[in-house]
Amino acid sequence: MKNIIWIVIDTLRSDMLASCLSETAVYNEIDEVIEQGILFTDVMTSGGSTRISAPSYFSSLRPGLTGMIHHGVQTIRNFKDDVLTVTEHFKYYGYQTFRWDDSSLDSCQPKRGFDVFESGYPTLEHTPHRNYDNDRRDAFIARVRQSKKPFFVNFHLDYIHDFGGNQKTSWTTNEYLKVVARQAKDFKALWDKLAPGPDDIVVVTSDHGCVLDENYIEYDKSMPWGFANNKTRVFASFIAEGLTPTKKHELIRSIDIAPTLLDLALGKEMNAQGVSLKSALQGGPVPELIGISERNVSFDVTGITDYACVRKQNWAFYFHKGAPMALYDNSEGTNVTDHMGEGLPVEEELLTFYKELVLEGPQTATELYEQTGISLSDIRTEIEASILLPVFSWSEETRLCIDALLDQILNTELILLDADSSGEVEKEVKTKYSNRLYIRHVEAKDLPLPMMLNKGLELAKAPFTVTATPDCQYTENFCYSLREMFLAKTDTVLSYPNIKRLISDNREMEYIGNDDCFDELMFSRLGSIFEHKTATAAYSLPHFNEVGACAMFETETMRNAGCFSTSTTDFLAKTWHKLNRLGRVRHVNKGLVISKDRTILRPVMPCPENEHDTKISILVPLNGIADHKLLPMFLTMLSKQTEKSVEIILLNQTADTAIITALAKNFPELKIRKINRTGEFHDLLNSGLYAAKGEYLFWSDVSDKLLPTCLTVLVNQIDGKSNVTAVKCGHFLQNTSNSANDVQPVGQVREMLCEVCDLRGLLYKRRLHNDVGIFRTPNDNEQGWDMSVRLALVKPFELIEEPLIIASRTFQFNMQPSIESYHRILRSSISSMGNTIDLVRLYEDDFYRHRADQARYILEDEMMLTLELINKSGISSGALLRVPKAHVTK
């Protein structure tokens, strides 16, 4: 079996190539290559954009049957489940299948059937040296050539497309030809590295053309039915051993390419609407063909489109909602004279073709396949990943979540576990997704969440299962990238992703594409990401579920491990902990999950938080005999707090425990627990974290004096408020002369980068450690500082400026920060922001109040001062700088 190499050069008109008889173009490297094969100079595409034409030529179906019949990005999610692609055919026959797109923005090619689905940088501007011939593409080519099977690979080249996208209203023919010349050099670089040989069959073509020398935005508004040759006439060259180079000027269609490749390689039929040109390539006549292009102006999925054009040679017949509209002779120019109604024989011929193909023909791919004698089960491979999605109610966020999970790269099934007693979820699913084949609605009313997931696990068909939460959206490579970890490292038992959190977005768009696409379209403007420390995530399970709600595991491994834990307290953490005993938990450092929740950095399931027997856990480290002597006064003070729902955890770092035990007996009214741990200080602090049972945590120095109402005032500011995660009060710092300085609290990370801070006076939700992890700085002098920064990165602290504490030590726990401590804090902060000096993140609250462009203008001076402060610190972080991109909002 021969390899198949399909190269698509985006936005390349055939009349702009010298080899295709252009009177304007200069001979270039593309001409040089395509003249080595059988070159068709007149190929009609199925639409004037990649989003319409690509699914059509991959499936060999007219656009009305694919579901993708609009130029907008949202049309990608309309690709129909019952459509078979040529990729799936080749995979069925034993090929390894690869896809490459120079740009990592939204994926216009159908995803099903691809084993490897990769792309480069978001745009040419993001590439090294403004060159698509770069390291990522080289690595992909090497991966293709290392395939141990015959391969099918599709390359999509974006050099011309990128420049077209940068034209605000129009570009001239001269400008276009200069860009084509640059694309030609890029194409030749790809060609030389691919080095096609006798075992390869190659086709080089384009997906659509473009409008030149006029305002293409106004052109589209005034002529949404415009399927003129400038948009839909391209070329195709078939290059293979045994094919004699020649040129053919008869009309063929882009939907004929896939059947031809399948026939050339395997002698198999695709049973779709295109025809194989194998006979013509072997010297026979080119069949007399009529092409069709279609388009909808809305996102509605209809078999009969808003506009259509059928073409035979130079004659183009236009239709509007199935009715004849106009007949043009393209040899006269673009849409010059309407000849409809003149009684020309070609009008009747084209009308008959349209009626038979569209009006009276199959309205779905399923109907067509029934006529041609194939079914999905004949060709489509098995489900590769099962997605478990518990849903408790219906909302717009639920729809967005489901849409994203139905648009995954792998062959997936979505097991929707419906716990909604109102019946609205079931109604919406049946209404909105009645034509989707791979969503399974499962009744799960009155079941606790662990039992819901176990029910889904029992039904899962795929070798891999992934959990998802309806409170988030997902990139198209969510499942694909999680599975890559299992394929790369065989000891993996659980893989989980980063989360990206939106700060602000008032544009009417959905987050479609992979993680790189989301970075460019949204995250680079007003979003935030955080580096996750996978080592501590596995270490701290099951105390803190740093993994979160979204993770992938092998289905049989989970079943053999006893399925999901049915514990009433953080069952997911205990479940992941079970798997952690069987292998490695691995973090995928990509933002595959998208959330709008300001208060989380890890995805969570939409279930009520655990009931807590205790409101506050007060954690008190004791470093030695001096601290032991202060303990009686400290416990007496705590006994007078007006907040009574507290537990006191004494963290003893010395071997002497008798005095603590004796003292505790003197305060029977207090709930006191003791933890003894010698060794590293951060291990002592973490042992307290693990032991704490309170809903909120409060770290106290044994030398501090708390006003009787201190805890009550703090808890009143946070209790029952979902948008508040931590609250901090001021304190009096009493010096040796018994005078006191009023120390104001700080709540923003950017403030913590300017002055030393600690955990004094901070009351915060214990669950935040699911997001930020545990104490990990080995140096005792910045434990509280480092943790304060990480907690504030979740959300800035609410502040109570009133002093509620009297302190005799400058910093808690005898911290003695140094300049080295400051440098470590800076590095840790930058690392936590994704190795980025993220000015958007540091000024997040300001961006909530303003548009990106306004906020950037207002805050520019202050942001630059923060950047200058970091630069003057002298640390070498190697970090990126991220500032907001201004964009137009509605």
CSV table of N, CA and C in Angstrom, one decimal, residues 448-574:
chain,number,residue,atom,x,y,z
A,448,PRO,N,-26.3,9.8,44.4
A,448,PRO,CA,-25.1,10.7,44.8
A,448,PRO,C,-24.1,10.7,43.6
A,449,LEU,N,-23.3,11.7,43.6
A,449,LEU,CA,-22.4,11.9,42.5
A,449,LEU,C,-21.4,10.7,42.3
A,450,PRO,N,-20.8,10.1,43.3
A,450,PRO,CA,-20.0,8.9,43.1
A,450,PRO,C,-20.7,7.8,42.4
A,451,MET,N,-22.0,7.6,42.8
A,451,MET,CA,-22.7,6.5,42.1
A,451,MET,C,-23.1,6.9,40.7
A,452,MET,N,-23.3,8.2,40.4
A,452,MET,CA,-23.6,8.6,39.0
A,452,MET,C,-22.4,8.3,38.1
A,453,LEU,N,-21.2,8.6,38.6
A,453,LEU,CA,-20.0,8.4,37.8
A,453,LEU,C,-19.7,6.9,37.7
A,454,ASN,N,-20.0,6.1,38.7
A,454,ASN,CA,-19.8,4.6,38.6
A,454,ASN,C,-20.8,4.0,37.6
A,455,LYS,N,-22.0,4.6,37.5
A,455,LYS,CA,-23.0,4.2,36.5
A,455,LYS,C,-22.4,4.5,35.1
A,456,GLY,N,-21.9,5.6,34.9
A,456,GLY,CA,-21.3,6.0,33.6
A,456,GLY,C,-20.1,5.1,33.3
A,457,LEU,N,-19.3,4.8,34.3
A,457,LEU,CA,-18.1,4.0,34.1
A,457,LEU,C,-18.5,2.6,33.6
A,458,GLU,N,-19.6,2.1,34.2
A,458,GLU,CA,-20.1,0.8,33.8
A,458,GLU,C,-20.5,0.7,32.3
A,459,LEU,N,-21.0,1.9,31.8
A,459,LEU,CA,-21.5,1.9,30.5
A,459,LEU,C,-20.4,2.3,29.4
A,460,ALA,N,-19.3,2.8,29.9
A,460,ALA,CA,-18.2,3.3,29.0
A,460,ALA,C,-17.7,2.2,28.1
A,461,LYS,N,-17.6,2.5,26.8
A,461,LYS,CA,-17.2,1.6,25.7
A,461,LYS,C,-15.7,1.7,25.4
A,462,ALA,N,-15.1,2.8,25.7
A,462,ALA,CA,-13.8,3.1,25.2
A,462,ALA,C,-12.7,2.6,26.1
A,463,PRO,N,-11.5,2.4,25.6
A,463,PRO,CA,-10.4,2.0,26.5
A,463,PRO,C,-10.0,3.1,27.5
A,464,PHE,N,-10.3,4.4,27.2
A,464,PHE,CA,-10.0,5.5,28.1
A,464,PHE,C,-11.3,6.2,28.5
A,465,THR,N,-11.3,6.6,29.7
A,465,THR,CA,-12.5,7.4,30.2
A,465,THR,C,-12.0,8.7,30.8
A,466,VAL,N,-12.7,9.8,30.6
A,466,VAL,CA,-12.3,11.1,31.1
A,466,VAL,C,-13.5,11.7,31.8
A,467,THR,N,-13.3,12.3,33.0
A,467,THR,CA,-14.4,13.0,33.7
A,467,THR,C,-14.4,14.5,33.3
A,468,ALA,N,-15.6,15.0,33.3
A,468,ALA,CA,-15.7,16.4,32.9
A,468,ALA,C,-16.8,17.1,33.8
A,469,THR,N,-16.7,18.4,34.0
A,469,THR,CA,-17.7,19.1,34.8
A,469,THR,C,-18.5,20.0,33.9
A,470,PRO,N,-19.8,20.2,34.1
A,470,PRO,CA,-20.6,21.1,33.2
A,470,PRO,C,-20.3,22.6,33.5
A,471,ASP,N,-19.5,22.9,34.5
A,471,ASP,CA,-19.3,24.3,34.8
A,471,ASP,C,-18.1,24.9,33.9
A,472,CYS,N,-17.6,24.0,33.0
A,472,CYS,CA,-16.4,24.5,32.2
A,472,CYS,C,-16.7,24.2,30.8
A,473,GLN,N,-15.9,24.9,29.9
A,473,GLN,CA,-15.8,24.5,28.5
A,473,GLN,C,-14.4,23.8,28.3
A,474,TYR,N,-14.3,23.3,27.1
A,474,TYR,CA,-13.1,22.4,26.8
A,474,TYR,C,-12.6,22.7,25.4
A,475,THR,N,-11.3,22.7,25.3
A,475,THR,CA,-10.7,22.8,23.9
A,475,THR,C,-10.9,21.5,23.2
A,476,GLU,N,-10.7,21.6,21.9
A,476,GLU,CA,-10.9,20.4,21.0
A,476,GLU,C,-9.9,19.3,21.3
A,477,ASN,N,-8.7,19.6,21.8
A,477,ASN,CA,-7.7,18.6,22.1
A,477,ASN,C,-7.7,18.2,23.6
A,478,PHE,N,-8.8,18.4,24.3
A,478,PHE,CA,-8.9,18.0,25.7
A,478,PHE,C,-8.6,16.5,25.8
A,479,CYS,N,-9.4,15.7,25.2
A,479,CYS,CA,-9.2,14.2,25.3
A,479,CYS,C,-7.9,13.8,24.6
A,480,TYR,N,-7.6,14.4,23.4
A,480,TYR,CA,-6.5,14.0,22.6
A,480,TYR,C,-5.2,14.2,23.4
A,481,SER,N,-5.0,15.4,24.1
A,481,SER,CA,-3.8,15.7,24.8
A,481,SER,C,-3.7,14.9,26.1
A,482,LEU,N,-4.8,14.6,26.7
A,482,LEU,CA,-4.7,13.8,27.9
A,482,LEU,C,-4.3,12.4,27.5
A,483,ARG,N,-4.8,11.8,26.4
A,483,ARG,CA,-4.4,10.5,26.0
A,483,ARG,C,-2.9,10.4,25.6
A,484,GLU,N,-2.4,11.5,25.0
A,484,GLU,CA,-1.0,11.5,24.6
A,484,GLU,C,-0.1,11.1,25.7
A,485,MET,N,-0.4,11.5,26.9
A,485,MET,CA,0.4,11.2,28.1
A,485,MET,C,0.5,9.7,28.3
A,486,PHE,N,-0.6,9.0,28.1
A,486,PHE,CA,-0.6,7.5,28.2
A,486,PHE,C,0.2,6.8,27.1
A,487,LEU,N,0.1,7.4,25.9
A,487,LEU,CA,0.8,6.8,24.8
A,487,LEU,C,2.3,7.0,24.9
A,488,ALA,N,2.7,8.2,25.5
A,488,ALA,CA,4.1,8.5,25.6
A,488,ALA,C,4.8,7.8,26.8
A,489,LYS,N,4.0,7.6,27.9
A,489,LYS,CA,4.6,7.0,29.1
A,489,LYS,C,3.7,6.0,29.7
A,490,THR,N,4.1,4.7,29.5
A,490,THR,CA,3.2,3.6,29.8
A,490,THR,C,2.9,3.4,31.2
A,491,ASP,N,3.6,4.0,32.2
A,491,ASP,CA,3.3,3.8,33.6
A,491,ASP,C,2.2,4.9,34.1
A,492,THR,N,1.7,5.6,33.2
A,492,THR,CA,0.7,6.6,33.5
A,492,THR,C,-0.6,6.0,33.9
A,493,VAL,N,-1.2,6.3,35.0
A,493,VAL,CA,-2.5,5.8,35.4
A,493,VAL,C,-3.6,7.0,35.4
A,494,LEU,N,-3.1,8.2,35.4
A,494,LEU,CA,-4.1,9.3,35.5
A,494,LEU,C,-3.4,10.5,34.9
A,495,SER,N,-4.0,11.2,34.0
A,495,SER,CA,-3.5,12.5,33.4
A,495,SER,C,-4.6,13.6,33.6
A,496,TYR,N,-4.1,14.8,33.9
A,496,TYR,CA,-5.0,15.9,34.1
A,496,TYR,C,-4.4,17.2,33.6
A,497,PRO,N,-5.3,18.1,33.2
A,497,PRO,CA,-4.8,19.3,32.5
A,497,PRO,C,-4.8,20.6,33.4
A,498,ASN,N,-4.2,21.6,32.8
A,498,ASN,CA,-4.3,23.0,33.4
A,498,ASN,C,-5.7,23.5,33.1
A,499,ILE,N,-6.1,24.5,33.9
A,499,ILE,CA,-7.3,25.2,33.6
A,499,ILE,C,-7.0,26.6,33.2
A,500,LYS,N,-7.7,27.2,32.3
A,500,LYS,CA,-7.6,28.6,32.0
A,500,LYS,C,-8.9,29.3,32.4
A,501,ARG,N,-8.7,30.4,33.1
A,501,ARG,CA,-9.8,31.1,33.7
A,501,ARG,C,-10.0,32.5,33.0
A,502,LEU,N,-11.2,32.7,32.6
A,502,LEU,CA,-11.5,34.0,32.0
A,502,LEU,C,-11.6,35.1,33.0
A,503,ILE,N,-11.0,36.2,32.7
A,503,ILE,CA,-11.1,37.4,33.6
A,503,ILE,C,-12.3,38.2,33.1
A,504,SER,N,-12.4,38.4,31.8
A,504,SER,CA,-13.5,39.2,31.2
A,504,SER,C,-13.6,38.9,29.8
A,505,ASP,N,-14.9,38.7,29.3
A,505,ASP,CA,-15.1,38.5,27.9
A,505,ASP,C,-16.6,38.8,27.6
A,506,ASN,N,-16.8,39.9,26.9
A,506,ASN,CA,-18.2,40.3,26.5
A,506,ASN,C,-18.4,40.1,25.0
A,507,ARG,N,-17.6,39.3,24.3
A,507,ARG,CA,-17.8,39.1,22.9
A,507,ARG,C,-18.7,37.9,22.8
A,508,GLU,N,-19.5,37.9,21.7
A,508,GLU,CA,-20.4,36.8,21.5
A,508,GLU,C,-19.7,35.7,20.7
A,509,MET,N,-18.9,34.9,21.4
A,509,MET,CA,-18.2,33.9,20.7
A,509,MET,C,-18.0,32.7,21.6
A,510,GLU,N,-17.8,31.5,21.1
A,510,GLU,CA,-17.5,30.4,21.9
A,510,GLU,C,-16.1,30.0,21.7
A,511,TYR,N,-15.5,29.3,22.6
A,511,TYR,CA,-14.1,29.0,22.6
A,511,TYR,C,-13.8,27.7,21.8
A,512,ILE,N,-13.6,27.9,20.5
A,512,ILE,CA,-13.5,26.8,19.6
A,512,ILE,C,-12.1,26.7,19.1
A,513,GLY,N,-11.5,25.5,19.2
A,513,GLY,CA,-10.2,25.3,18.8
A,513,GLY,C,-9.4,24.6,19.9
A,514,ASN,N,-8.0,24.5,19.7
A,514,ASN,CA,-7.2,23.9,20.7
A,514,ASN,C,-6.7,24.9,21.7
A,515,ASP,N,-5.8,24.5,22.6
A,515,ASP,CA,-5.4,25.4,23.6
A,515,ASP,C,-4.6,26.6,23.0
A,516,ASP,N,-3.8,26.4,22.0
A,516,ASP,CA,-3.1,27.5,21.3
A,516,ASP,C,-4.0,28.5,20.7
A,517,CYS,N,-5.1,28.0,20.1
A,517,CYS,CA,-6.1,28.9,19.5
A,517,CYS,C,-6.8,29.7,20.6
A,518,PHE,N,-7.1,29.1,21.7
A,518,PHE,CA,-7.7,29.9,22.8
A,518,PHE,C,-6.8,30.9,23.3
A,519,ASP,N,-5.5,30.6,23.4
A,519,ASP,CA,-4.5,31.5,23.8
A,519,ASP,C,-4.5,32.8,23.0
A,520,GLU,N,-4.6,32.6,21.7
A,520,GLU,CA,-4.5,33.8,20.8
A,520,GLU,C,-5.8,34.5,20.8
A,521,LEU,N,-6.9,33.8,20.7
A,521,LEU,CA,-8.2,34.5,20.6
A,521,LEU,C,-8.7,35.2,21.8
A,522,MET,N,-8.4,34.5,23.0
A,522,MET,CA,-9.0,35.1,24.2
A,522,MET,C,-8.0,35.2,25.3
A,523,PHE,N,-7.3,34.2,25.7
A,523,PHE,CA,-6.5,34.2,26.8
A,523,PHE,C,-5.4,35.3,26.8
A,524,SER,N,-4.9,35.6,25.6
A,524,SER,CA,-3.9,36.6,25.5
A,524,SER,C,-4.4,38.0,25.8
A,525,ARG,N,-5.7,38.1,25.8
A,525,ARG,CA,-6.3,39.4,26.1
A,525,ARG,C,-6.7,39.5,27.6
A,526,LEU,N,-7.7,38.7,28.0
A,526,LEU,CA,-8.2,38.8,29.4
A,526,LEU,C,-8.4,37.4,30.0
A,527,GLY,N,-7.4,36.7,30.2
A,527,GLY,CA,-7.5,35.4,30.9
A,527,GLY,C,-6.3,35.1,31.7
A,528,SER,N,-6.3,34.0,32.5
A,528,SER,CA,-5.2,33.7,33.3
A,528,SER,C,-5.0,32.2,33.4
A,529,ILE,N,-3.7,31.9,33.5
A,529,ILE,CA,-3.4,30.4,33.7
A,529,ILE,C,-2.3,30.4,34.8
A,530,PHE,N,-2.2,29.2,35.4
A,530,PHE,CA,-1.3,29.0,36.6
A,530,PHE,C,-0.5,27.7,36.4
A,531,GLU,N,0.7,27.8,36.6
A,531,GLU,CA,1.6,26.6,36.6
A,531,GLU,C,1.2,25.7,37.7
A,532,HIS,N,1.1,24.4,37.4
A,532,HIS,CA,0.7,23.4,38.4
A,532,HIS,C,1.8,22.5,38.7
A,533,LYS,N,2.0,22.2,40.0
A,533,LYS,CA,3.1,21.4,40.5
A,533,LYS,C,2.6,20.0,40.6
A,534,THR,N,2.8,19.2,39.6
A,534,THR,CA,2.3,17.8,39.6
A,534,THR,C,2.9,17.0,40.8
A,535,ALA,N,4.1,17.2,41.2
A,535,ALA,CA,4.7,16.4,42.2
A,535,ALA,C,4.0,16.5,43.5
A,536,THR,N,3.6,17.8,43.9
A,536,THR,CA,2.8,17.9,45.1
A,536,THR,C,1.4,17.4,45.0
A,537,ALA,N,0.9,17.5,43.8
A,537,ALA,CA,-0.5,17.0,43.5
A,537,ALA,C,-0.6,15.6,43.9
A,538,ALA,N,0.3,14.7,43.4
A,538,ALA,CA,0.2,13.3,43.8
A,538,ALA,C,0.6,13.1,45.2
A,539,TYR,N,1.5,13.9,45.8
A,539,TYR,CA,1.9,13.7,47.1
A,539,TYR,C,0.8,14.0,48.1
A,540,SER,N,0.0,15.0,47.9
A,540,SER,CA,-0.9,15.5,48.8
A,540,SER,C,-2.3,14.8,48.8
A,541,LEU,N,-2.5,14.0,47.8
A,541,LEU,CA,-3.7,13.2,47.7
A,541,LEU,C,-3.7,12.2,48.9
A,542,PRO,N,-4.8,11.9,49.5
A,542,PRO,CA,-6.2,12.4,49.2
A,542,PRO,C,-6.6,13.6,50.1
A,543,HIS,N,-5.6,14.3,50.7
A,543,HIS,CA,-6.0,15.4,51.6
A,543,HIS,C,-6.5,16.6,50.8
A,544,PHE,N,-5.8,16.8,49.6
A,544,PHE,CA,-6.3,17.9,48.7
A,544,PHE,C,-6.3,17.4,47.3
A,545,ASN,N,-7.4,17.7,46.6
A,545,ASN,CA,-7.6,17.2,45.3
A,545,ASN,C,-7.0,18.2,44.3
A,546,GLU,N,-5.7,18.3,44.2
A,546,GLU,CA,-5.1,19.3,43.3
A,546,GLU,C,-5.3,18.9,41.8
A,547,VAL,N,-5.6,17.6,41.6
A,547,VAL,CA,-5.9,17.1,40.3
A,547,VAL,C,-7.2,17.8,39.7
A,548,GLY,N,-8.2,17.9,40.6
A,548,GLY,CA,-9.4,18.5,40.2
A,548,GLY,C,-10.4,17.5,39.6
A,549,ALA,N,-11.5,18.0,39.0
A,549,ALA,CA,-12.6,17.2,38.5
A,549,ALA,C,-12.4,16.6,37.2
A,550,CYS,N,-11.4,17.1,36.4
A,550,CYS,CA,-11.2,16.6,35.0
A,550,CYS,C,-9.9,15.8,34.9
A,551,ALA,N,-10.1,14.5,34.6
A,551,ALA,CA,-8.9,13.7,34.4
A,551,ALA,C,-9.2,12.5,33.6
A,552,MET,N,-8.2,11.9,33.0
A,552,MET,CA,-8.4,10.7,32.1
A,552,MET,C,-7.7,9.5,32.8
A,553,PHE,N,-8.3,8.3,32.6
A,553,PHE,CA,-7.7,7.1,33.1
A,553,PHE,C,-8.1,6.0,32.2
A,554,GLU,N,-7.4,4.8,32.3
A,554,GLU,CA,-7.8,3.7,31.5
A,554,GLU,C,-9.0,3.0,32.2
A,555,THR,N,-10.0,2.8,31.3
A,555,THR,CA,-11.3,2.3,31.8
A,555,THR,C,-11.2,1.0,32.7
A,556,GLU,N,-10.5,0.0,32.2
A,556,GLU,CA,-10.3,-1.2,32.9
A,556,GLU,C,-9.5,-1.1,34.1
A,557,THR,N,-8.5,-0.2,34.1
A,557,THR,CA,-7.7,0.0,35.3
A,557,THR,C,-8.6,0.5,36.5
A,558,MET,N,-9.5,1.5,36.1
A,558,MET,CA,-10.4,2.1,37.1
A,558,MET,C,-11.4,1.0,37.6
A,559,ARG,N,-11.9,0.2,36.7
A,559,ARG,CA,-12.9,-0.8,37.1
A,559,ARG,C,-12.2,-1.8,38.1
A,560,ASN,N,-11.0,-2.2,37.7
A,560,ASN,CA,-10.2,-3.2,38.5
A,560,ASN,C,-9.8,-2.6,39.9
A,561,ALA,N,-9.7,-1.3,39.9
A,561,ALA,CA,-9.4,-0.6,41.2
A,561,ALA,C,-10.6,-0.4,42.1
A,562,GLY,N,-11.7,-0.9,41.7
A,562,GLY,CA,-12.9,-0.7,42.5
A,562,GLY,C,-13.8,0.5,42.2
A,563,CYS,N,-13.6,1.1,41.0
A,563,CYS,CA,-14.4,2.2,40.5
A,563,CYS,C,-14.2,3.4,41.4
A,564,PHE,N,-15.1,4.4,41.3
A,564,PHE,CA,-15.0,5.6,42.0
A,564,PHE,C,-15.3,5.4,43.5
A,565,SER,N,-14.5,6.0,44.4
A,565,SER,CA,-14.7,5.9,45.8
A,565,SER,C,-16.1,6.5,46.1
A,566,THR,N,-16.8,5.8,47.1
A,566,THR,CA,-18.1,6.3,47.5
A,566,THR,C,-18.0,7.1,48.8
A,567,SER,N,-16.8,7.5,49.2
A,567,SER,CA,-16.7,8.3,50.4
A,567,SER,C,-17.5,9.6,50.3
A,568,THR,N,-18.0,10.0,51.5
A,568,THR,CA,-18.8,11.2,51.5
A,568,THR,C,-18.0,12.5,51.5
A,569,THR,N,-16.7,12.3,51.8
A,569,THR,CA,-15.8,13.5,51.8
A,569,THR,C,-14.7,13.4,50.7
A,570,ASP,N,-14.8,14.3,49.8
A,570,ASP,CA,-13.9,14.4,48.6
A,570,ASP,C,-13.6,13.1,48.0
A,571,PHE,N,-14.6,12.5,47.5
A,571,PHE,CA,-14.5,11.2,46.9
A,571,PHE,C,-13.5,11.1,45.7
A,572,LEU,N,-13.5,12.3,44.9
A,572,LEU,CA,-12.6,12.3,43.8
A,572,LEU,C,-11.1,12.2,44.2
A,573,ALA,N,-10.8,12.9,45.3
A,573,ALA,CA,-9.4,12.9,45.8
A,573,ALA,C,-9.0,11.4,46.2
A,574,LYS,N,-10.0,10.8,46.8
A,574,LYS,CA,-9.7,9.4,47.3
A,574,LYS,C,-9.6,8.5,46.1
